C-alpha positions as a Python dict, from the first residue, in 0.01 Angstrom:
ca = {
    (1, 'X'): (0, 0, 0),
    (2, 'X'): (167, 330, -41),
    (3, 'X'): (162, 638, 195),
    (4, 'X'): (-152, 779, 228),
    (5, 'X'): (-345, 562, -8),
    (6, 'X'): (-544, 228, 97),
    (7, 'X'): (-500, -51, -76),
    (8, 'X'): (-839, -75, -165),
    (9, 'X'): (-904, 270, -328),
    (10, 'X'): (-1237, 402, -266),
    (11, 'X'): (-1573, 566, -420),
    (12, 'X'): (-1795, 833, -342),
    (13, 'X'): (-2170, 764, -459),
    (14, 'X'): (-2239, 1100, -730),
    (15, 'X'): (-2525, 1086, -868),
    (16, 'X'): (-2482, 718, -933),
    (17, 'X'): (-2145, 793, -1090),
    (18, 'X'): (-1829, 619, -845),
    (19, 'X'): (-1592, 843, -793),
    (20, 'X'): (-1207, 832, -615),
    (21, 'X'): (-1161, 1057, -381),
    (22, 'X'): (-742, 1081, -428),
    (23, 'X'): (-558, 1400, -457),
    (24, 'X'): (-277, 1510, -708),
    (25, 'X'): (36, 1337, -550),
    (26, 'X'): (-210, 1046, -477),
    (27, 'X'): (-224, 995, -837),
    (28, 'X'): (105, 1081, -948),
    (29, 'X'): (178, 784, -664),
    (30, 'X'): (-68, 493, -793),
    (31, 'X'): (40, 547, -1182),
    (32, 'X'): (411, 464, -1102),
    (33, 'X'): (289, 210, -864),
    (34, 'X'): (110, 11, -1181),
    (35, 'X'): (413, 80, -1417),
    (36, 'X'): (603, -42, -1147),
    (37, 'X'): (387, -391, -1086),
    (38, 'X'): (290, -441, -1485),
    (39, 'X'): (-98, -293, -1455),
    (40, 'X'): (-293, -179, -1703),
    (41, 'X'): (-564, 20, -1683),
    (42, 'X'): (-795, 382, -1702),
    (43, 'X'): (-795, 682, -1559),
    (44, 'X'): (-1106, 922, -1677),
    (45, 'X'): (-1038, 1335, -1485),
    (46, 'X'): (-1402, 1438, -1445),
    (47, 'X'): (-1578, 1633, -1362),
    (48, 'X'): (-1985, 1805, -1381),
    (49, 'X'): (-1924, 1793, -1709),
    (50, 'X'): (-1906, 1406, -1719),
    (51, 'X'): (-2161, 1279, -1466),
    (52, 'X'): (-2380, 1511, -1577),
    (53, 'X'): (-2346, 1230, -1948),
    (54, 'X'): (-2369, 930, -1736),
    (55, 'X'): (-2704, 993, -1647),
    (56, 'X'): (-2781, 946, -1991),
    (57, 'X'): (-2565, 717, -2114),
    (58, 'X'): (-2503, 400, -1995),
    (59, 'X'): (-2167, 413, -2128),
    (60, 'X'): (-1983, 637, -2001),
    (61, 'X'): (-2161, 528, -1658),
    (62, 'X'): (-1984, 287, -1687),
    (63, 'X'): (-1637, 322, -1804),
    (64, 'X'): (-1663, 632, -1526),
    (65, 'X'): (-1762, 363, -1269),
    (66, 'X'): (-1514, 56, -1394),
    (67, 'X'): (-1172, 303, -1414),
    (68, 'X'): (-910, 209, -1208),
    (69, 'X'): (-970, 661, -1136),
    (70, 'X'): (-1198, 837, -1214),
    (71, 'X'): (-1072, 1136, -1055),
    (72, 'X'): (-1193, 1473, -928),
    (73, 'X'): (-1143, 1743, -1217),
    (74, 'X'): (-1328, 1915, -1143),
    (75, 'X'): (-1391, 2112, -732),
    (76, 'X'): (-1729, 2011, -730),
    (77, 'X'): (-1664, 1665, -698),
    (78, 'X'): (-1358, 1785, -446),
    (79, 'X'): (-1636, 1930, -174),
    (80, 'X'): (-1869, 1699, -288),
    (81, 'X'): (-1600, 1399, -178),
    (82, 'X'): (-1479, 1620, 112),
    (83, 'X'): (-1781, 1610, 219),
    (84, 'X'): (-1869, 1293, 234),
    (85, 'X'): (-1516, 1222, 453),
    (86, 'X'): (-1288, 1185, 263),
    (87, 'X'): (-1081, 1543, 374),
    (88, 'X'): (-730, 1470, 151),
    (89, 'X'): (-922, 1506, -119),
    (90, 'X'): (-833, 1722, -386),
    (91, 'X'): (-888, 1885, -769),
    (92, 'X'): (-679, 1582, -988),
    (93, 'X'): (-774, 1804, -1267),
    (94, 'X'): (-623, 1689, -1650),
    (95, 'X'): (-422, 1985, -1700),
    (96, 'X'): (-229, 1930, -1389),
    (97, 'X'): (-238, 1550, -1407),
    (98, 'X'): (-63, 1556, -1730),
    (99, 'X'): (235, 1850, -1628),
    (100, 'X'): (335, 1683, -1311),
    (101, 'X'): (386, 1353, -1433),
    (102, 'X'): (615, 1442, -1777),
    (103, 'X'): (767, 1677, -1472),
    (104, 'X'): (824, 1297, -1325),
    (105, 'X'): (916, 1165, -1627),
    (106, 'X'): (1197, 1391, -1686),
    (107, 'X'): (1381, 1224, -1321),
    (108, 'X'): (1209, 859, -1392),
    (109, 'X'): (1242, 776, -1756),
    (110, 'X'): (925, 731, -1776),
    (111, 'X'): (795, 694, -2133),
    (112, 'X'): (442, 968, -2281),
    (113, 'X'): (252, 927, -2567),
    (114, 'X'): (20, 1188, -2674),
    (115, 'X'): (-325, 1053, -2872),
    (116, 'X'): (-531, 1307, -3044),
    (117, 'X'): (-617, 1731, -3062),
    (118, 'X'): (-524, 1814, -3383),
    (119, 'X'): (-197, 1873, -3587),
    (120, 'X'): (-103, 2219, -3518),
    (121, 'X'): (-174, 2186, -3139),
    (122, 'X'): (-23, 1828, -3043),
    (123, 'X'): (323, 1925, -3184),
    (124, 'X'): (326, 2282, -3034),
    (125, 'X'): (176, 2053, -2710),
    (126, 'X'): (514, 1831, -2695),
    (127, 'X'): (746, 2081, -2905),
    (128, 'X'): (634, 2321, -2478),
    (129, 'X'): (678, 2005, -2281),
    (130, 'X'): (1044, 1932, -2409),
    (131, 'X'): (1085, 2220, -2303),
    (132, 'X'): (997, 2296, -2011),
    (133, 'X'): (1093, 1932, -1942),
    (134, 'X'): (1422, 1878, -2033),
    (135, 'X'): (1505, 1537, -2023),
    (136, 'X'): (1127, 1391, -2094),
    (137, 'X'): (1154, 1147, -2314),
    (138, 'X'): (826, 1175, -2539),
    (139, 'X'): (782, 784, -2711),
    (140, 'X'): (577, 936, -3023),
    (141, 'X'): (219, 1107, -3045),
    (142, 'X'): (-86, 1078, -3308),
    (143, 'X'): (-357, 1298, -3385),
    (144, 'X'): (-670, 1122, -3539),
    (145, 'X'): (-884, 1215, -3763),
    (146, 'X'): (-1274, 1366, -3652),
    (147, 'X'): (-1468, 1092, -3823),
    (148, 'X'): (-1449, 763, -3746),
    (149, 'X'): (-1178, 515, -3797),
    (150, 'X'): (-1165, 176, -3996),
    (151, 'X'): (-1086, -129, -3877),
    (152, 'X'): (-712, -153, -4041),
    (153, 'X'): (-662, 271, -3942),
    (154, 'X'): (-753, 199, -3559),
    (155, 'X'): (-562, -177, -3556),
    (156, 'X'): (-238, 88, -3704),
    (157, 'X'): (-270, 307, -3467),
    (158, 'X'): (-307, 57, -3171),
    (159, 'X'): (31, -102, -3359),
    (160, 'X'): (168, 218, -3324),
    (161, 'X'): (135, 307, -3043),
    (162, 'X'): (287, -82, -2905),
    (163, 'X'): (612, 21, -3115),
    (164, 'X'): (605, 289, -2956),
    (165, 'X'): (668, 162, -2605),
    (166, 'X'): (506, 415, -2398),
    (167, 'X'): (457, 411, -1941),
    (168, 'X'): (168, 640, -2049),
    (169, 'X'): (-106, 770, -2327),
    (170, 'X'): (-284, 1090, -2275),
    (171, 'X'): (-553, 1074, -2469),
    (172, 'X'): (-757, 1412, -2516),
    (173, 'X'): (-1041, 1371, -2724),
    (174, 'X'): (-1255, 1510, -2580),
    (175, 'X'): (-1573, 1390, -2367),
    (176, 'X'): (-1719, 1150, -2452),
    (177, 'X'): (-1514, 1018, -2762),
    (178, 'X'): (-1166, 989, -2524),
    (179, 'X'): (-1384, 823, -2261),
    (180, 'X'): (-1525, 541, -2486),
    (181, 'X'): (-1202, 559, -2717),
    (182, 'X'): (-979, 442, -2379),
    (183, 'X'): (-1255, 122, -2262),
    (184, 'X'): (-1238, -7, -2627),
    (185, 'X'): (-813, 27, -2572),
    (186, 'X'): (-731, -67, -2267),
    (187, 'X'): (-497, -432, -2257),
    (188, 'X'): (-556, -414, -2643),
    (189, 'X'): (-288, -122, -2558),
    (190, 'X'): (35, -194, -2405),
    (191, 'X'): (95, 59, -2166),
    (192, 'X'): (36, 140, -1720),
    (193, 'X'): (-263, 359, -1808),
    (194, 'X'): (-484, 544, -2046),
    (195, 'X'): (-545, 914, -1926),
    (196, 'X'): (-860, 1075, -2068),
    (197, 'X'): (-768, 1457, -2016),
    (198, 'X'): (-1074, 1658, -2164),
    (199, 'X'): (-903, 1965, -2330),
    (200, 'X'): (-547, 1964, -2164),
    (201, 'X'): (-394, 1947, -2418),
    (202, 'X'): (-484, 2317, -2556),
    (203, 'X'): (-384, 2405, -2234),
    (204, 'X'): (-65, 2222, -2245),
    (205, 'X'): (-7, 2344, -2624),
    (206, 'X'): (-112, 2705, -2565),
    (207, 'X'): (-414, 2670, -2820),
    (208, 'X'): (-664, 2821, -2517),
    (209, 'X'): (-687, 3008, -2183),
    (210, 'X'): (-686, 2893, -1925),
    (211, 'X'): (-875, 3036, -1649),
    (212, 'X'): (-679, 3224, -1333),
    (213, 'X'): (-595, 3030, -980),
    (214, 'X'): (-819, 3168, -804),
    (215, 'X'): (-1123, 3065, -1020),
    (216, 'X'): (-1020, 2723, -1088),
    (217, 'X'): (-996, 2687, -709),
    (218, 'X'): (-1285, 2869, -594),
    (219, 'X'): (-1501, 2620, -906),
    (220, 'X'): (-1589, 2914, -1107),
    (221, 'X'): (-1360, 2762, -1434),
    (222, 'X'): (-1628, 2693, -1637),
    (223, 'X'): (-1771, 3056, -1587),
    (224, 'X'): (-1439, 3146, -1767),
    (225, 'X'): (-1455, 2862, -2059),
    (226, 'X'): (-1847, 3045, -2102),
    (227, 'X'): (-1750, 3329, -2142),
    (228, 'X'): (-1407, 3240, -2377),
    (229, 'X'): (-1636, 2972, -2589),
    (230, 'X'): (-1953, 3080, -2570),
    (231, 'X'): (-2121, 2901, -2803),
    (232, 'X'): (-1981, 2541, -2774),
    (233, 'X'): (-2029, 2517, -2388),
    (234, 'X'): (-2330, 2749, -2329),
    (235, 'X'): (-2561, 2402, -2304),
    (236, 'X'): (-2318, 2230, -2091),
    (237, 'X'): (-2280, 2493, -1831),
    (238, 'X'): (-2599, 2617, -1798),
    (239, 'X'): (-2793, 2295, -1836),
    (240, 'X'): (-2631, 2069, -1708),
    (241, 'X'): (-2492, 2245, -1419),
    (242, 'X'): (-2833, 2355, -1323),
    (243, 'X'): (-2984, 1999, -1398),
    (244, 'X'): (-2642, 1825, -1141),
    (245, 'X'): (-2741, 2124, -889),
    (246, 'X'): (-3085, 2033, -859),
    (247, 'X'): (-3052, 1619, -823),
    (248, 'X'): (-2685, 1709, -627),
    (249, 'X'): (-2916, 1879, -337),
    (250, 'X'): (-3157, 1615, -427),
    (251, 'X'): (-2919, 1340, -348),
    (252, 'X'): (-2723, 1488, -75),
    (253, 'X'): (-3034, 1575, 113),
    (254, 'X'): (-3183, 1204, 92),
    (255, 'X'): (-3446, 1279, -135),
    (256, 'X'): (-3309, 1059, -370),
    (257, 'X'): (-3162, 808, -427),
    (258, 'X'): (-2846, 597, -666),
    (259, 'X'): (-2784, 215, -708),
    (260, 'X'): (-2452, 180, -737),
    (261, 'X'): (-2262, 1, -1038),
    (262, 'X'): (-1891, -62, -922),
}
């Protein structure tokens, strides 16, 4: 058992999704332990958007509930986990996790592969990461087409990733596409973990601005992102967030229960 990490990682029931109440240092330790043990796991960094997608899509709910880790990518999930008796739960934000693991890899030699994003974004991200973390080994990267891949193309991607011998594969296809891709490829790809990190590629590449830290820590990052991308994100944040608040209140007050599926 790793310091500060229970032998069996618990889950907190948030609208029927089992969120693992971990923090960033614990997550890094878990990932490195998986690599040392030769495990084949996956991690989904999820927020209110992911919880709400799981309400309408059983495939997403199953993906979140069967992961090695489903981390608290947003502050509302952190606060919920803390309220449920996990005071050390912290935000495990996809962009922060990516940077922290790359910083560690510059010392450990672990190899990272990046799958997703546009060619411009993924190339810019890789250049910035290598410049920021001297000694970082990039096993490879791939910007797949937006359309569904043919079985032959998918098999070629799997082979290319495995030939690169990565320890960790970062997936930036956007939620829910990346979650489904990860579930369909875990076990086929020979890496300690496949990690779904959403918009982390855009942020690491400098292609999109990030919210100030005070907004991130106060749970207002959604407002910053809504202001920067109103057309794309209006439904996600104005509709999903409102429904989440109502359902969260119902569950926390004991008026509505959600079955465990893990």
